Amino acid sequence: MKLATKLIHAGQEPDPSTGAIMTPIYQTSTFVQEAPAKHKGYEYARSQNPTRTALEACLASIENAKFGLSFSSGVAATDAIIKLLVPGDEVIAADDMYGGTYRLFTKIYEPMGIRFHFVNMANPSSIKPFINEKTKLVWTETPTNPLMNICDISELAAICRENKILLAVDNTFATPWSQNPLDLGADLVMHSATKYLGGHSDVIHGCIMLNDPQLRERLYFIQKSCGAVPGPMDCFLVLRGLKTMHVRMKAHAENGEKIAHFLKVHPKIEKVYWPGFENHPGHEIAKKQMRSFGGMMSIVLKDGTKEAVSRMMTSTKLFALAESLGGVESLINHPASMTHASIPKEERDKIGVVEGLIRLSVGIEDCDDLLDDLKNALEKV
Ligand SMILES: *Cc1c(COP(=O)(O)O)cnc(C)c1O
C-alpha cells in the first residue's frame, strides 16, 4: 500500500458491531470480562483502548514500522524513550533541537544521573569522540527546529550500529510524507503528532514507531506503567487528521517553496534557513533523504533589534503569532523568547538562535494572500 492509502485505511476497519466507517471514540475506562482474565484483548484503558489501537496501527504503517505507540504528547513519547536508560548511561544529542526536548534532558534527566552531550550533527562523525561504553542512545532531529539543519540519518545510523547504540530520530518536521528514518537505519522514530500528523491545531499527541519487538515490549511497559497515554478523543482527532496528511503536506510544501524564494530576495531579510536552497549546507543530504523540503523555515531580519522583530511579528494578519507548527493555518514564532526560551542565551547564540531569528510555519491558505501578508508586515520593519 502507498502512503495515501495507508493514511486513510491502515488499522481502520468498519466497526464490527455497527458498520460505522469511522473508528468510534471508545470513551470508557474499563472493559467487561467474560471470566477472570478472559477478555477480547482489552482490560483497562490505560493499557489498551480500541481507538488507540487503530491509531497505533496506522502510525506504524505510515513509518513502514512494525509497531506504533501513542502518548499524551510528543514530550511524553520522548520521555518514554529516555526511561529506557538508567543512571550512568550517556546520550549524544543534537545541539540544535526542540527546546522542550532540551529542557527534559537537562532539567529532569541530568539531575537523575543520565549524562547528555550536545553535538552538532551536520557531520555525523563528530559524535565519535563522545562515544564510550556508557553511550546508549543518540538523539537527533532533522531538519532541526528552528535552524533547519540537516543530518545524514544513514551515516549516523551506521555509526550507531557499529557501536551498538540506539538511534532515535524526531521526525516531526519532515513527517513520513517526506522522510522515513527507520528505512534509513534508525531504531526509533518519535513524532509530535500535535504538529503535521494531527495538522489542525486541535490536539496534543505524540508517538513512537519502531521495528524491534523487544524494544516495543519495553516501551509498552513504560507506556502503561507511567501512564502518559492519550484519551480516545485525542486518538480520534489524530486519526482524522492523518487521513488528509498527504494532501496537506503537498500544499504546505508548495506554499513553503514560493514563500522561501520570495523572502530570500527581500531587501529587509538577511538570511532564510530552508533546506530547499542549493546553498543550504545540508541541501544535498536533504535531497537524498527527504522527498520534499516542506513548509517550515526561519528568517533573520537585517534589522535584528527587538523592536524590528516585534513590529514584524505583530504586523502579520494571517500568520498568527503563536507557538507550535504544522497546522493548516500559518504561524509566526520568535524562538529566542518563545519555543526556545528554555535554552540559555549563550547556548542559543552559539548555535544561531539569535534575537533576530523568526520561524515561520507556512500553512495551506492561498499563497498569494500569505505573500501579501508578509509583504505588508515587512514594510513595517
Ligand atoms: C512540538 C515538538 C515536540 C514536543 O511535542 P509536544 O506534542 O508539544 O509535546 C518535540 N519535537 C518537535 C520537533 C516539536 O516541534
Coordinates of C-alpha atoms and ligand atoms in Angstrom, one line a residue:
M1 CA 0.0 0.0 0.0
K2 CA 1.2 3.5 -0.7
L3 CA 1.2 6.3 1.9
A4 CA -2.0 8.0 0.8
T5 CA -3.9 4.7 1.2
K6 CA -2.3 3.8 4.5
L7 CA -3.2 7.2 5.9
I8 CA -6.8 6.6 5.2
H9 CA -7.1 2.8 5.8
A10 CA -4.3 1.3 7.9
G11 CA -5.5 -0.1 11.2
Q12 CA -9.0 1.0 10.5
E13 CA -11.9 -1.4 9.7
P14 CA -15.6 -0.6 9.8
D15 CA -16.8 -1.0 13.4
P16 CA -17.9 -4.7 13.6
S17 CA -20.9 -4.0 15.8
T18 CA -22.5 -1.2 13.7
G19 CA -20.5 -0.8 10.4
A20 CA -19.5 2.8 11.4
I21 CA -16.9 3.7 8.9
M22 CA -15.0 6.0 11.3
T23 CA -13.3 4.4 14.2
P24 CA -15.5 5.1 17.3
I25 CA -14.3 7.1 20.2
Y26 CA -14.3 4.3 22.9
Q27 CA -14.8 6.6 25.8
T28 CA -14.6 4.0 28.5
S29 CA -12.1 3.4 31.3
T30 CA -12.6 -0.4 31.6
F31 CA -13.9 -3.4 29.7
V32 CA -16.2 -6.2 31.0
Q33 CA -14.5 -9.6 31.1
E34 CA -16.2 -12.9 30.4
A35 CA -14.3 -14.7 33.2
P36 CA -11.3 -13.6 35.1
A37 CA -8.5 -12.8 32.6
K38 CA -10.8 -13.9 29.7
H39 CA -11.4 -10.9 27.5
K40 CA -11.2 -9.5 24.0
G41 CA -7.8 -8.0 24.4
Y42 CA -9.0 -5.0 26.4
E43 CA -8.9 -4.8 30.2
Y44 CA -8.3 -1.3 31.3
A45 CA -8.0 1.8 29.1
R46 CA -4.5 2.9 30.4
S47 CA -3.2 -0.4 29.0
Q48 CA -5.3 -0.7 25.8
N49 CA -8.1 1.2 24.1
P50 CA -9.6 0.3 20.7
T51 CA -9.4 3.9 19.3
R52 CA -5.7 4.0 20.4
T53 CA -5.1 0.5 18.9
A54 CA -6.4 1.7 15.5
L55 CA -4.3 4.8 15.7
E56 CA -1.1 3.0 16.7
A57 CA -1.5 0.6 13.8
C58 CA -2.0 3.5 11.4
L59 CA 1.1 5.3 12.8
A60 CA 3.2 2.2 12.5
S61 CA 2.1 1.7 8.9
I62 CA 2.9 5.2 7.7
E63 CA 6.5 5.0 9.0
N64 CA 6.9 1.5 7.5
A65 CA 7.3 0.2 11.0
K66 CA 6.1 -2.9 12.7
F67 CA 4.9 -1.1 15.9
G68 CA 3.4 2.2 16.9
L69 CA 3.0 3.5 20.4
S70 CA 0.9 6.6 21.2
F71 CA 1.4 9.1 24.0
S72 CA -0.4 12.0 25.5
S73 CA 2.2 14.4 24.0
G74 CA 5.3 14.5 21.9
V75 CA 7.3 15.2 25.1
A76 CA 5.7 12.2 26.8
A77 CA 6.9 10.0 23.8
T78 CA 10.5 11.4 24.2
D79 CA 10.2 10.8 28.0
A80 CA 9.3 7.2 27.4
I81 CA 12.4 6.7 25.3
I82 CA 14.7 8.2 27.9
K83 CA 13.1 5.9 30.5
L84 CA 14.8 3.0 28.7
L85 CA 18.0 4.3 30.3
V86 CA 19.4 4.1 33.8
P87 CA 21.6 6.4 35.8
G88 CA 25.2 6.4 34.5
D89 CA 24.1 5.9 30.9
E90 CA 25.1 8.6 28.3
V91 CA 23.2 10.1 25.4
I92 CA 24.6 12.1 22.5
A93 CA 22.0 14.6 21.3
A94 CA 21.9 17.2 18.5
D95 CA 22.9 20.7 19.7
D96 CA 20.0 22.3 17.8
M97 CA 16.6 20.8 18.6
Y98 CA 13.2 21.4 20.1
G99 CA 13.6 23.5 23.3
G100 CA 11.2 21.2 25.3
T101 CA 13.4 18.2 24.5
Y102 CA 16.5 20.1 25.7
R103 CA 14.6 21.0 28.9
L104 CA 13.5 17.4 29.5
F105 CA 17.1 16.2 29.1
T106 CA 18.9 18.8 31.1
K107 CA 16.4 19.7 33.8
I108 CA 14.7 16.3 34.5
Y109 CA 17.1 13.6 33.5
E110 CA 20.6 15.1 34.0
P111 CA 19.8 15.6 37.8
M112 CA 18.8 11.9 37.8
G113 CA 22.2 10.8 36.6
I114 CA 21.9 10.5 32.9
R115 CA 24.6 12.4 31.0
F116 CA 23.9 14.3 27.8
H117 CA 26.5 15.5 25.2
F118 CA 25.1 18.1 22.8
V119 CA 26.9 17.9 19.5
N120 CA 26.5 19.5 16.1
M121 CA 25.5 16.5 13.9
A122 CA 25.9 18.2 10.4
N123 CA 28.8 15.8 10.1
P124 CA 27.8 12.6 11.8
S125 CA 31.4 11.6 12.6
S126 CA 31.5 14.5 15.1
I127 CA 29.7 12.2 17.5
K128 CA 32.6 9.7 17.5
P129 CA 34.7 11.4 20.2
F130 CA 31.8 11.3 22.6
I131 CA 31.1 7.5 22.3
N132 CA 32.2 5.3 25.1
E133 CA 30.9 2.1 26.8
K134 CA 28.2 4.1 28.6
T135 CA 26.7 5.6 25.4
K136 CA 23.3 4.0 25.0
L137 CA 21.4 6.5 22.8
V138 CA 21.9 9.0 20.0
W139 CA 19.0 11.5 19.7
T140 CA 18.7 13.7 16.6
E141 CA 16.2 15.9 14.8
T142 CA 16.4 16.6 11.1
P143 CA 15.6 19.1 9.9
T144 CA 16.2 20.8 13.2
N145 CA 14.0 23.2 15.0
P146 CA 14.4 26.1 14.3
L147 CA 17.5 26.3 12.1
M148 CA 16.6 23.7 9.6
N149 CA 20.0 21.9 9.9
I150 CA 20.1 18.6 8.2
C151 CA 21.8 15.4 9.5
D152 CA 22.6 12.4 7.4
I153 CA 20.4 9.7 9.0
S154 CA 22.0 6.7 7.1
E155 CA 25.5 7.8 8.1
L156 CA 24.6 8.4 11.7
A157 CA 22.8 5.0 11.8
A158 CA 25.9 3.2 10.5
I159 CA 28.0 4.7 13.3
C160 CA 25.3 3.8 15.9
R161 CA 25.0 0.2 14.6
E162 CA 28.8 -0.3 14.7
N163 CA 28.8 0.8 18.3
K164 CA 25.6 -0.9 19.4
I165 CA 23.9 2.4 20.3
L166 CA 20.2 3.1 19.7
L167 CA 19.4 5.9 17.3
A168 CA 16.2 7.9 17.8
V169 CA 15.1 10.5 15.3
D170 CA 12.5 13.2 16.0
N171 CA 10.7 13.2 12.6
T172 CA 8.2 15.9 13.5
F173 CA 9.4 18.5 10.9
A174 CA 9.8 16.2 7.9
T175 CA 6.8 13.8 8.6
P176 CA 6.6 10.4 7.0
W177 CA 5.4 12.1 3.8
S178 CA 8.9 13.4 3.2
Q179 CA 11.3 11.1 5.2
N180 CA 11.3 7.7 6.8
P181 CA 14.1 7.4 9.4
L182 CA 13.6 3.7 10.1
D183 CA 14.1 2.9 6.4
L184 CA 17.4 4.8 6.7
G185 CA 18.6 2.7 9.6
A186 CA 17.2 4.4 12.8
D187 CA 15.8 2.3 15.6
L188 CA 13.2 4.6 16.9
V189 CA 11.2 7.4 15.3
M190 CA 9.4 9.9 17.5
H191 CA 6.8 12.5 16.4
S192 CA 4.9 15.3 18.0
A193 CA 1.6 14.4 16.3
T194 CA 0.4 17.8 17.6
K195 CA 2.0 19.2 14.5
Y196 CA 1.7 17.9 10.9
L197 CA 0.2 14.5 11.7
G198 CA -2.8 15.9 13.5
G199 CA -2.5 19.0 11.4
H200 CA -5.4 21.1 12.6
S201 CA -4.0 22.6 15.8
D202 CA -6.7 20.9 17.9
V203 CA -4.9 18.1 19.8
I204 CA -1.7 17.4 21.8
H205 CA -0.3 14.0 21.0
G206 CA 3.0 12.1 20.5
C207 CA 4.1 8.7 19.2
I208 CA 7.0 6.3 18.7
M209 CA 7.4 4.0 15.8
L210 CA 9.8 1.0 15.7
N211 CA 10.5 -2.5 14.4
D212 CA 12.2 -4.3 17.3
P213 CA 9.7 -6.5 19.2
Q214 CA 11.7 -6.5 22.4
L215 CA 12.2 -2.8 22.4
R216 CA 8.4 -2.5 21.7
E217 CA 7.7 -4.6 24.8
R218 CA 9.9 -2.4 27.0
L219 CA 8.3 0.8 25.7
Y220 CA 4.8 -0.6 26.0
F221 CA 5.6 -1.5 29.6
I222 CA 6.8 2.1 30.2
Q223 CA 3.7 3.5 28.4
K224 CA 1.3 1.6 30.7
S225 CA 3.4 1.8 33.9
C226 CA 4.0 5.5 33.6
G227 CA 0.5 6.3 32.2
A228 CA 1.2 9.2 29.8
V229 CA -1.5 7.8 27.4
P230 CA -3.8 9.9 25.2
G231 CA -7.5 9.8 25.6
P232 CA -9.7 8.2 22.9
M233 CA -10.9 11.6 21.7
D234 CA -7.3 12.7 21.1
C235 CA -6.6 9.5 19.2
F236 CA -9.7 10.0 17.1
L237 CA -8.6 13.6 16.2
V238 CA -5.1 12.3 15.1
L239 CA -6.7 9.5 13.1
R240 CA -8.9 12.0 11.4
G241 CA -6.1 14.4 10.8
L242 CA -3.9 11.7 9.3
K243 CA -6.5 11.0 6.6
T244 CA -5.6 14.2 4.8
M245 CA -1.9 14.5 5.7
H246 CA -0.6 13.7 2.2
V247 CA -2.9 16.4 0.7
R248 CA -2.0 19.0 3.4
M249 CA 1.8 18.3 3.2
K250 CA 1.8 18.9 -0.6
A251 CA 0.1 22.2 -0.1
H252 CA 2.4 23.2 2.8
A253 CA 5.4 22.4 0.7
E254 CA 4.2 24.2 -2.4
N255 CA 3.4 27.4 -0.4
G256 CA 6.7 26.9 1.5
E257 CA 8.8 26.9 -1.6
K258 CA 7.1 30.1 -3.0
I259 CA 7.5 31.9 0.3
A260 CA 11.1 30.9 0.8
H261 CA 12.0 32.2 -2.6
F262 CA 10.1 35.4 -2.0
L263 CA 11.8 36.0 1.3
K264 CA 15.3 35.1 0.0
V265 CA 15.5 38.2 -2.2
H266 CA 13.6 40.6 0.0
P267 CA 15.7 43.7 0.8
K268 CA 14.9 43.6 4.6
I269 CA 15.9 40.0 5.0
E270 CA 19.4 38.9 5.9
K271 CA 19.0 35.2 5.7
V272 CA 16.5 32.4 5.0
Y273 CA 17.0 29.0 6.5
W274 CA 15.3 26.5 4.2
P275 CA 16.8 23.2 3.1
G276 CA 15.5 23.6 -0.5
F277 CA 18.1 26.2 -1.3
E278 CA 21.2 24.9 -3.1
N279 CA 23.4 27.0 -0.9
H280 CA 21.9 25.4 2.3
P281 CA 24.8 23.4 3.8
G282 CA 22.5 20.3 4.1
H283 CA 20.9 20.6 0.7
E284 CA 22.5 17.6 -0.9
I285 CA 21.7 15.3 2.1
A286 CA 18.2 16.7 2.2
K287 CA 17.7 15.9 -1.4
K288 CA 18.9 12.4 -0.8
Q289 CA 16.8 11.5 2.3
M290 CA 13.7 13.7 2.0
R291 CA 11.1 13.7 -0.7
S292 CA 10.2 17.4 -0.1
F293 CA 11.7 20.4 1.7
G294 CA 8.5 21.3 3.4
G295 CA 6.8 24.4 4.7
M296 CA 9.0 25.2 7.7
M297 CA 11.6 28.0 7.5
S298 CA 13.4 30.5 9.7
I299 CA 14.4 34.0 8.7
V300 CA 16.8 36.6 10.1
L301 CA 15.9 40.3 9.6
K302 CA 18.7 42.7 8.6
D303 CA 17.5 44.9 11.4
G304 CA 17.8 42.3 14.2
T305 CA 16.7 44.7 17.0
K306 CA 13.9 43.6 19.4
E307 CA 11.8 46.5 18.1
A308 CA 12.1 45.4 14.4
V309 CA 11.3 41.8 15.3
S310 CA 8.3 42.8 17.3
R311 CA 7.0 45.1 14.6
M312 CA 7.2 42.3 12.0
M313 CA 5.6 39.7 14.3
T314 CA 2.7 41.9 15.4
S315 CA 2.0 43.2 11.8
T316 CA 1.1 39.9 10.1
K317 CA -2.7 39.3 9.9
L318 CA -2.8 35.7 8.6
F319 CA 0.5 34.4 10.1
A320 CA -0.7 34.1 13.7
L321 CA 1.8 34.8 16.5
A322 CA 1.9 31.5 18.4
E323 CA 4.0 28.6 19.4
S324 CA 3.6 25.3 17.6
L325 CA 3.6 24.5 13.9
G326 CA 2.3 22.2 11.2
G327 CA -1.4 23.2 11.3
V328 CA -3.4 24.3 8.3
E329 CA -3.1 27.9 9.5
S330 CA 0.2 29.8 9.1
L331 CA 2.1 30.7 12.3
I332 CA 4.9 33.0 13.1
N333 CA 7.1 32.4 16.1
H334 CA 10.1 34.0 17.9
P335 CA 12.3 31.1 19.0
A336 CA 14.5 33.1 21.3
S337 CA 11.6 34.2 23.6
M338 CA 9.1 31.5 22.9
T339 CA 9.8 27.9 21.8
H340 CA 13.5 28.0 22.7
A341 CA 13.4 30.3 25.8
S342 CA 14.4 27.3 28.0
I343 CA 17.8 27.1 26.3
P344 CA 20.3 29.5 27.9
K345 CA 21.1 32.6 25.9
E346 CA 24.8 31.7 25.4
E347 CA 23.8 28.3 24.0
R348 CA 21.2 29.9 21.8
D349 CA 23.7 32.5 20.4
K350 CA 26.3 29.8 19.8
I351 CA 24.0 27.7 17.6
G352 CA 22.4 30.7 15.8
V353 CA 19.1 31.1 17.6
V354 CA 19.6 34.8 17.8
E355 CA 17.3 37.6 18.8
G356 CA 16.5 38.5 15.1
L357 CA 15.5 34.9 14.2
I358 CA 11.9 34.4 13.2
R359 CA 10.4 31.0 12.5
L360 CA 7.5 30.5 10.0
S361 CA 5.2 27.6 9.7
V362 CA 3.6 28.1 6.3
G363 CA 0.0 27.0 6.3
I364 CA -2.2 25.9 3.4
E365 CA -4.1 29.2 2.8
D366 CA -4.0 30.7 -0.6
C367 CA -0.3 31.5 -1.3
D368 CA -1.0 35.0 -2.8
D369 CA -2.7 36.0 0.5
L370 CA 0.2 34.7 2.5
L371 CA 2.7 36.6 0.3
D372 CA 0.7 39.8 0.7
D373 CA 0.6 39.4 4.4
L374 CA 4.4 39.0 4.7
K375 CA 5.0 41.9 2.2
N376 CA 2.8 44.2 4.3
A377 CA 4.4 43.1 7.6
L378 CA 7.9 43.6 6.2
E379 CA 7.0 47.2 5.2
K380 CA 6.5 47.9 9.0
V381 CA 10.0 46.7 9.9
Ligands
LIG1 C1 6.4 20.3 19.4 C2 7.6 19.5 19.3 C3 7.9 18.5 20.2 C4 7.1 18.3 21.5 O1 5.8 17.8 21.2 P1 4.5 18.1 22.1 O2 3.4 17.4 21.4 O3 4.4 19.6 22.2 O4 4.7 17.6 23.5 C5 9.0 17.7 20.0 N1 9.8 17.9 18.9 C6 9.5 18.8 18.0 C7 10.4 18.9 16.8 C8 8.4 19.6 18.1 O5 8.1 20.6 17.2

